Coordinates of C-alpha atoms and ligand atoms in Angstrom, one line a residue:
M510 CA 55.1 7.7 -79.9
T511 CA 57.0 5.8 -77.2
A512 CA 54.6 3.5 -75.5
N513 CA 53.5 4.8 -72.2
H514 CA 54.4 1.6 -70.5
H515 CA 58.1 1.9 -71.3
I516 CA 60.1 0.7 -68.3
L517 CA 61.7 4.2 -67.7
L518 CA 58.4 5.9 -67.7
R519 CA 56.9 3.3 -65.4
A520 CA 59.8 3.7 -63.0
L521 CA 59.4 7.5 -63.0
R522 CA 55.8 7.0 -62.0
C523 CA 56.9 4.6 -59.2
Q524 CA 55.0 1.8 -60.9
P525 CA 56.2 -1.8 -60.7
T526 CA 59.0 -2.8 -63.1
E527 CA 60.7 -6.2 -63.7
R528 CA 64.1 -4.6 -63.1
A529 CA 65.5 -1.1 -62.7
P530 CA 65.8 0.8 -66.0
A531 CA 69.2 2.2 -66.6
W532 CA 70.9 5.1 -68.5
I533 CA 74.1 7.1 -67.9
M534 CA 74.6 10.8 -67.3
R535 CA 76.8 12.1 -70.1
Q536 CA 76.3 8.8 -71.9
A537 CA 77.3 10.5 -75.2
G538 CA 80.8 11.8 -74.7
R539 CA 84.6 11.5 -74.7
Y540 CA 84.9 8.0 -73.3
L541 CA 83.5 6.7 -76.7
P542 CA 86.0 6.6 -79.6
E543 CA 83.1 7.2 -82.0
Y544 CA 82.2 10.4 -80.1
R545 CA 85.8 11.7 -80.4
A546 CA 85.8 11.0 -84.1
L547 CA 82.4 12.8 -84.5
R548 CA 83.7 15.8 -82.6
R549 CA 86.8 15.9 -84.8
R550 CA 84.5 15.7 -87.9
A551 CA 82.4 18.6 -86.5
G552 CA 85.6 20.6 -85.7
D553 CA 84.6 21.5 -82.1
F554 CA 82.1 20.8 -79.4
L555 CA 79.8 23.8 -80.0
T556 CA 79.5 23.1 -83.8
L557 CA 78.6 19.5 -82.8
C558 CA 75.9 20.8 -80.5
K559 CA 74.6 23.4 -83.1
T560 CA 74.4 21.0 -86.1
P561 CA 71.2 18.9 -85.5
E562 CA 72.2 16.0 -87.7
L563 CA 75.6 15.6 -85.8
A564 CA 73.9 16.2 -82.4
V565 CA 71.5 13.4 -83.2
E566 CA 74.3 11.1 -84.2
A567 CA 76.0 11.8 -80.9
T568 CA 72.7 11.1 -79.1
L569 CA 72.3 7.7 -80.8
Q570 CA 75.9 6.5 -80.5
P571 CA 75.7 5.1 -77.0
L572 CA 72.4 3.4 -77.8
R573 CA 74.0 1.5 -80.7
R574 CA 76.6 0.0 -78.3
F575 CA 74.7 -0.5 -75.0
P576 CA 71.3 -1.7 -73.8
L577 CA 70.2 1.7 -72.4
D578 CA 66.7 2.5 -71.4
A579 CA 66.7 6.2 -72.4
A580 CA 68.3 8.6 -74.9
I581 CA 69.3 12.1 -73.7
I582 CA 69.5 14.8 -76.3
F583 CA 73.1 15.7 -77.1
S584 CA 73.5 19.4 -76.1
D585 CA 74.8 21.3 -73.0
I586 CA 73.3 23.3 -70.2
L587 CA 75.2 26.4 -71.3
T588 CA 73.1 26.9 -74.5
I589 CA 70.8 29.4 -72.6
P590 CA 73.6 31.8 -71.5
D591 CA 75.1 31.4 -75.0
A592 CA 71.7 32.4 -76.6
M593 CA 71.6 35.4 -74.2
G594 CA 74.8 36.7 -75.8
L595 CA 77.5 35.9 -73.2
G596 CA 79.8 34.5 -75.9
L597 CA 80.4 30.8 -74.9
R598 CA 83.7 29.1 -75.9
M599 CA 84.5 25.5 -75.1
E600 CA 88.2 25.0 -75.2
E601 CA 89.5 21.4 -75.1
G602 CA 90.9 20.5 -71.7
E603 CA 89.8 23.9 -70.3
G604 CA 86.1 23.6 -69.9
P605 CA 83.5 26.4 -70.7
R606 CA 84.4 30.1 -70.8
F607 CA 82.3 33.2 -71.3
A608 CA 83.7 36.2 -73.2
K609 CA 81.3 38.5 -71.3
P610 CA 80.7 37.2 -67.8
L611 CA 78.1 39.0 -65.6
R612 CA 79.6 41.2 -63.0
S613 CA 77.0 43.9 -62.3
D614 CA 73.3 44.6 -61.7
A615 CA 73.3 46.7 -65.0
G616 CA 74.6 43.6 -66.9
I617 CA 71.8 41.5 -65.4
R618 CA 69.1 44.2 -66.2
A619 CA 70.3 44.2 -69.8
L620 CA 69.6 40.4 -70.3
R621 CA 66.5 39.1 -72.0
A622 CA 65.1 35.6 -72.0
P623 CA 65.9 34.0 -75.4
D624 CA 63.0 32.9 -77.6
P625 CA 63.8 29.2 -77.9
E626 CA 62.1 28.9 -81.3
R627 CA 64.7 31.4 -82.6
G628 CA 67.9 31.4 -80.5
L629 CA 67.8 27.7 -79.6
R630 CA 66.2 26.4 -82.7
Y631 CA 69.1 24.0 -83.3
V632 CA 68.3 22.2 -80.0
L633 CA 64.6 21.9 -80.9
D634 CA 65.4 20.6 -84.4
A635 CA 67.8 18.0 -82.8
V636 CA 65.0 16.9 -80.4
Q637 CA 62.5 16.5 -83.2
L638 CA 65.0 14.6 -85.4
A639 CA 66.1 12.4 -82.5
R640 CA 62.5 11.4 -81.8
R641 CA 62.0 10.5 -85.4
E642 CA 65.2 8.4 -85.4
L643 CA 64.4 6.7 -82.1
N644 CA 61.1 5.6 -83.5
G645 CA 59.6 4.8 -80.2
S646 CA 62.5 2.4 -79.1
V647 CA 63.3 4.4 -75.9
P648 CA 62.1 7.7 -74.4
L649 CA 64.0 10.9 -75.2
I650 CA 65.1 13.0 -72.3
G651 CA 65.4 16.8 -72.8
F652 CA 67.3 18.9 -70.3
A653 CA 68.4 22.3 -69.0
G654 CA 70.6 23.6 -66.2
S655 CA 68.9 24.8 -63.0
P656 CA 68.8 28.6 -62.7
W657 CA 71.4 28.7 -59.9
T658 CA 73.8 26.4 -61.8
L659 CA 73.5 28.6 -64.9
A660 CA 74.0 31.7 -62.8
V661 CA 77.2 30.3 -61.3
Y662 CA 78.7 29.8 -64.8
M663 CA 77.5 33.2 -66.0
V664 CA 78.9 35.1 -63.0
E665 CA 82.2 33.2 -62.8
G666 CA 82.8 33.3 -66.6
A667 CA 84.5 29.9 -66.4
G668 CA 84.0 26.5 -64.7
G669 CA 86.5 24.6 -62.6
G670 CA 87.1 27.1 -59.8
E671 CA 85.8 27.4 -56.3
F672 CA 82.9 29.6 -57.4
A673 CA 83.7 32.2 -54.7
R674 CA 82.6 35.0 -56.9
S675 CA 79.1 33.8 -57.4
L676 CA 78.6 32.9 -53.7
K677 CA 79.9 36.4 -52.8
F678 CA 77.6 38.0 -55.4
A679 CA 74.6 36.1 -54.0
R680 CA 75.3 37.1 -50.4
E681 CA 76.3 40.8 -51.1
Q682 CA 73.8 41.6 -53.9
P683 CA 70.9 39.2 -53.2
Q684 CA 68.4 41.4 -55.1
S685 CA 70.5 41.3 -58.3
M686 CA 71.1 37.6 -57.9
R687 CA 67.4 37.0 -57.5
R688 CA 66.6 39.2 -60.6
L689 CA 69.0 36.9 -62.5
L690 CA 67.6 33.7 -61.1
R691 CA 64.0 34.8 -62.0
L692 CA 65.0 35.6 -65.5
L693 CA 66.8 32.2 -65.8
A694 CA 63.8 30.4 -64.4
E695 CA 61.6 32.0 -67.0
S696 CA 64.2 31.2 -69.8
V697 CA 64.6 27.5 -68.6
A698 CA 60.8 27.0 -68.4
E699 CA 60.3 28.3 -71.9
Y700 CA 63.2 26.3 -73.2
L701 CA 62.0 23.0 -71.6
N702 CA 58.4 23.6 -72.7
A703 CA 59.7 24.0 -76.3
Q704 CA 61.7 20.8 -76.0
I705 CA 58.5 19.1 -74.8
A706 CA 56.6 20.5 -77.7
H707 CA 59.2 19.2 -80.1
G708 CA 59.2 15.7 -78.6
A709 CA 61.1 15.4 -75.3
E710 CA 59.3 12.7 -73.3
V711 CA 61.0 13.4 -70.0
V712 CA 62.8 16.5 -68.8
M713 CA 65.7 16.8 -66.4
L714 CA 67.1 19.8 -64.5
F715 CA 70.8 19.6 -63.7
D716 CA 71.5 21.4 -60.4
T717 CA 75.2 20.6 -60.3
W718 CA 76.2 23.5 -58.0
G719 CA 73.2 23.9 -55.6
G720 CA 75.2 22.0 -53.0
L721 CA 77.6 24.9 -52.7
L722 CA 74.9 27.0 -51.1
G723 CA 74.5 25.2 -47.7
G724 CA 71.8 27.0 -45.7
D725 CA 70.9 29.2 -48.6
Y726 CA 70.1 26.3 -50.9
E727 CA 66.3 26.8 -50.8
K728 CA 66.5 30.5 -51.3
F729 CA 68.9 30.6 -54.3
S730 CA 68.4 27.2 -55.9
L731 CA 65.4 25.1 -55.0
D732 CA 62.8 27.9 -55.0
H733 CA 63.8 28.8 -58.6
I734 CA 63.7 25.1 -59.6
A735 CA 60.2 24.9 -58.2
A736 CA 59.2 28.0 -60.2
V737 CA 60.5 26.3 -63.4
I738 CA 58.6 23.1 -62.7
N739 CA 55.5 25.1 -61.9
S740 CA 55.5 26.7 -65.4
L741 CA 56.1 23.4 -67.2
D742 CA 53.7 21.7 -69.5
R743 CA 53.2 18.8 -67.1
T744 CA 52.5 16.1 -69.6
V745 CA 56.0 14.7 -69.0
P746 CA 57.9 13.6 -65.9
V747 CA 60.5 15.9 -64.5
I748 CA 63.8 14.7 -62.9
V749 CA 65.9 17.1 -60.7
F750 CA 69.6 16.1 -60.4
A751 CA 70.7 17.4 -57.1
K752 CA 74.5 17.1 -56.6
D753 CA 75.8 17.5 -53.0
A754 CA 72.3 18.4 -51.8
G755 CA 71.6 15.2 -49.8
A756 CA 70.8 17.3 -46.8
H757 CA 67.8 18.8 -48.6
L758 CA 66.1 15.7 -50.0
E759 CA 62.8 16.3 -48.2
S760 CA 62.4 19.8 -49.6
I761 CA 63.5 18.7 -53.1
A762 CA 60.8 16.0 -53.0
A763 CA 58.3 18.8 -52.4
C764 CA 59.4 21.0 -55.3
G765 CA 57.0 19.4 -57.8
C766 CA 59.4 17.0 -59.4
D767 CA 58.7 13.3 -60.2
A768 CA 62.2 12.0 -59.6
I769 CA 65.4 13.1 -57.8
G770 CA 68.8 12.2 -59.3
V771 CA 71.0 11.6 -56.3
D772 CA 74.8 11.7 -56.1
A773 CA 77.0 8.8 -54.9
G774 CA 77.3 10.2 -51.4
T775 CA 73.6 9.6 -50.7
C776 CA 72.3 6.2 -49.4
L777 CA 69.3 5.2 -51.6
A778 CA 67.6 3.3 -48.7
D779 CA 67.9 6.3 -46.5
A780 CA 66.8 8.7 -49.3
R781 CA 63.7 6.5 -49.9
R782 CA 62.8 6.6 -46.2
R783 CA 63.1 10.4 -46.3
V784 CA 61.2 11.2 -49.5
G785 CA 58.3 8.8 -49.1
G786 CA 56.9 6.5 -51.8
R787 CA 55.7 8.9 -54.5
I788 CA 59.0 10.3 -55.8
A789 CA 61.3 8.1 -58.0
L790 CA 65.0 8.1 -57.2
Q791 CA 67.7 8.0 -59.9
G792 CA 71.3 7.0 -59.3
N793 CA 73.9 6.6 -57.9
L794 CA 77.0 4.6 -58.6
A795 CA 80.2 6.6 -58.1
P796 CA 81.6 7.1 -61.6
E797 CA 85.2 6.5 -60.3
I798 CA 84.3 2.8 -59.7
L799 CA 84.3 2.3 -63.5
L800 CA 87.8 3.6 -63.7
R801 CA 89.2 0.7 -61.6
N802 CA 88.7 -1.8 -64.4
N803 CA 87.8 -4.4 -61.9
A804 CA 84.6 -6.3 -63.1
A805 CA 84.0 -8.2 -59.8
E806 CA 84.2 -5.0 -57.8
L807 CA 82.0 -3.2 -60.2
E808 CA 79.3 -5.9 -60.2
S809 CA 79.2 -6.0 -56.5
A810 CA 78.9 -2.2 -56.3
V811 CA 76.0 -2.4 -58.8
R812 CA 74.3 -5.1 -56.7
A813 CA 74.7 -3.1 -53.5
I814 CA 72.9 -0.2 -55.1
L815 CA 70.1 -2.3 -56.5
D816 CA 69.7 -4.2 -53.1
S817 CA 69.6 -0.9 -51.2
H818 CA 66.5 0.1 -53.3
P819 CA 64.4 -2.9 -54.3
A820 CA 62.0 -0.7 -56.3
P821 CA 59.5 0.3 -57.5
G822 CA 60.6 3.8 -58.4
H823 CA 64.4 3.4 -59.0
I824 CA 66.2 4.3 -62.1
F825 CA 69.8 3.1 -62.2
N826 CA 72.4 5.7 -63.2
L827 CA 75.7 7.1 -62.0
G828 CA 75.9 9.6 -59.2
H829 CA 77.5 12.1 -61.6
G830 CA 78.5 12.2 -65.3
I831 CA 80.6 9.3 -66.7
L832 CA 84.3 10.2 -66.7
P833 CA 86.2 10.6 -70.1
A834 CA 88.8 7.9 -69.0
T835 CA 86.2 5.2 -68.6
N836 CA 86.7 2.0 -70.6
P837 CA 83.4 1.3 -72.6
E838 CA 83.8 -2.4 -71.7
M839 CA 83.1 -1.6 -68.1
V840 CA 80.0 0.3 -69.1
Q841 CA 78.7 -2.9 -70.8
K842 CA 79.5 -4.9 -67.6
M843 CA 77.7 -2.4 -65.4
L844 CA 74.6 -2.5 -67.6
D845 CA 74.7 -6.3 -67.8
A846 CA 74.8 -6.4 -64.0
V847 CA 71.7 -4.2 -63.8
R848 CA 69.8 -6.2 -66.4
C849 CA 70.4 -9.6 -64.6
H850 CA 69.3 -8.2 -61.2
P851 CA 65.5 -8.7 -61.0
T852 CA 63.4 -6.5 -58.8
L853 CA 63.0 -8.5 -55.6
A854 CA 60.4 -8.0 -53.0
H855 CA 62.9 -7.7 -50.1
P856 CA 63.4 -4.9 -47.7
P857 CA 66.0 -2.4 -48.6
T858 CA 69.5 -3.1 -47.3
P859 CA 71.2 -0.1 -45.6
C860 CA 74.2 1.3 -47.6
Ligands
CP3_1826 O1 74.3 13.3 -71.0 C1 74.5 13.4 -72.2 O2 75.0 12.6 -72.9 C2 74.0 14.7 -72.9 C3 75.0 15.7 -73.0 C4 75.4 16.6 -71.9 C5 76.6 17.4 -72.0 N1 76.7 18.2 -71.0 C6 77.6 17.3 -73.1 C7 78.9 17.8 -72.9 C8 74.8 17.0 -70.7 C9 73.5 16.5 -70.1 C10 75.6 18.0 -70.1 C11 75.2 18.7 -68.9 C12 76.2 19.7 -68.3 N2 77.1 20.5 -68.9 C13 76.3 19.9 -66.9 C14 75.4 19.3 -65.8 C15 75.8 17.9 -65.5 C16 77.0 17.7 -64.7 O3 77.9 17.0 -65.3 O4 77.1 18.2 -63.6 C17 77.3 20.9 -66.7 C18 77.7 21.4 -65.3 C19 77.8 21.3 -68.0 C20 78.8 22.3 -68.3 C21 79.9 21.8 -69.0 N3 79.9 21.3 -70.3 C22 81.2 21.6 -68.5 C23 81.7 22.0 -67.1 C24 82.0 21.1 -69.6 C25 83.5 20.9 -69.6 C26 83.9 19.9 -68.7 C27 83.6 18.5 -69.2 O5 82.9 17.7 -68.6 O6 84.0 18.3 -70.3 C28 81.1 20.9 -70.7 C29 81.5 20.3 -72.0 C30 80.7 19.1 -72.4 N4 79.3 19.0 -72.4 C31 81.2 17.9 -73.0 C32 80.1 17.1 -73.3 C33 80.2 15.8 -74.1 C34 82.7 17.7 -73.4 C35 83.1 18.6 -74.5 C36 84.0 17.9 -75.4 O7 83.6 17.0 -76.2 O8 85.2 18.3 -75.4

């Protein structure tokens, strides 16, 4: 078992740490040449996800290179809609696509929550194997998409657009959308509980598209995130990644989560004032800064973030997933900059 005093787990409980722990959203991925080689070996992305030995290899690759304070299981948020039978395809350069998108109330009524022990067995096997391989070195994070973010992909049938169809569906057929969100909340809770039972030591909900909802954010996204968290086996901390939802930090802090993952547009000092002292904050370097290949600029951006939140209760991360064009050397420099920045007892500096 990972020691309970691991730096990530302490920071998630807002306990004192000697420095901010650090990991990277999408830390296993296309910016690493060894990941690209592994995906070629697997043939395609979904086979990589569905073959536990290969998924575990992808999980461990970034940890062999970098001093990261967490592992995140290699998988995708779209495993649930795939297990519901929507026919997921992941074409290179195109993003995800569903053969059978949801377009009607009848389509929603026909869906069932997948039994994770059967339909998502490959993820649970990967979680169990990854825990064994990590052997207590760093905690393993399990994850799922938020009900709203999954619903967006299921209704649109593809990523990358403006998501007009799902917003229209939510506003014109709110009852059907709520039916879908309730089913997804049940599915996500069962899936995360199964990941916890198989060894996940932290779980994270990715609410990538909640920010689209504006004034309807609580109704269509946050309420269903709260329902998921309420049904979780609460032996492990829960992180909610809330992209473009900076306006709702107070209500997110009250949804039952232990930590909020904030995007690069949110000032950490400000966020801390707004959420109080009991919720950890994770983030929030803009991933684009790594693309500039300017070490001095990167280091000062890292310092500015760490100074804006002198801890306790901060986990360093990016504000969104690392971009495929990132040079891995810049990742090393970023993590070195975090590691040599001790937690200082000074007041937060405004962003
Ligand atoms: O963080 C990690 O290292 C774990 C793995 C992980 C992946 N996807 C692997 C992946 C995680 C945590 C995700 C989450 C995910 N997936 C989100 C939420 C986080 C976010 O970035 O907002 C979303 C919205 C998805 C859906 C998804 N999966 C999209 C839109 C795409 C295509 C676009 C893209 O970024 O490539 C994917 C594919 C995907 N998921 C890849 C990886 C490594 C790239 C596939 C490939 O290798 O070609």
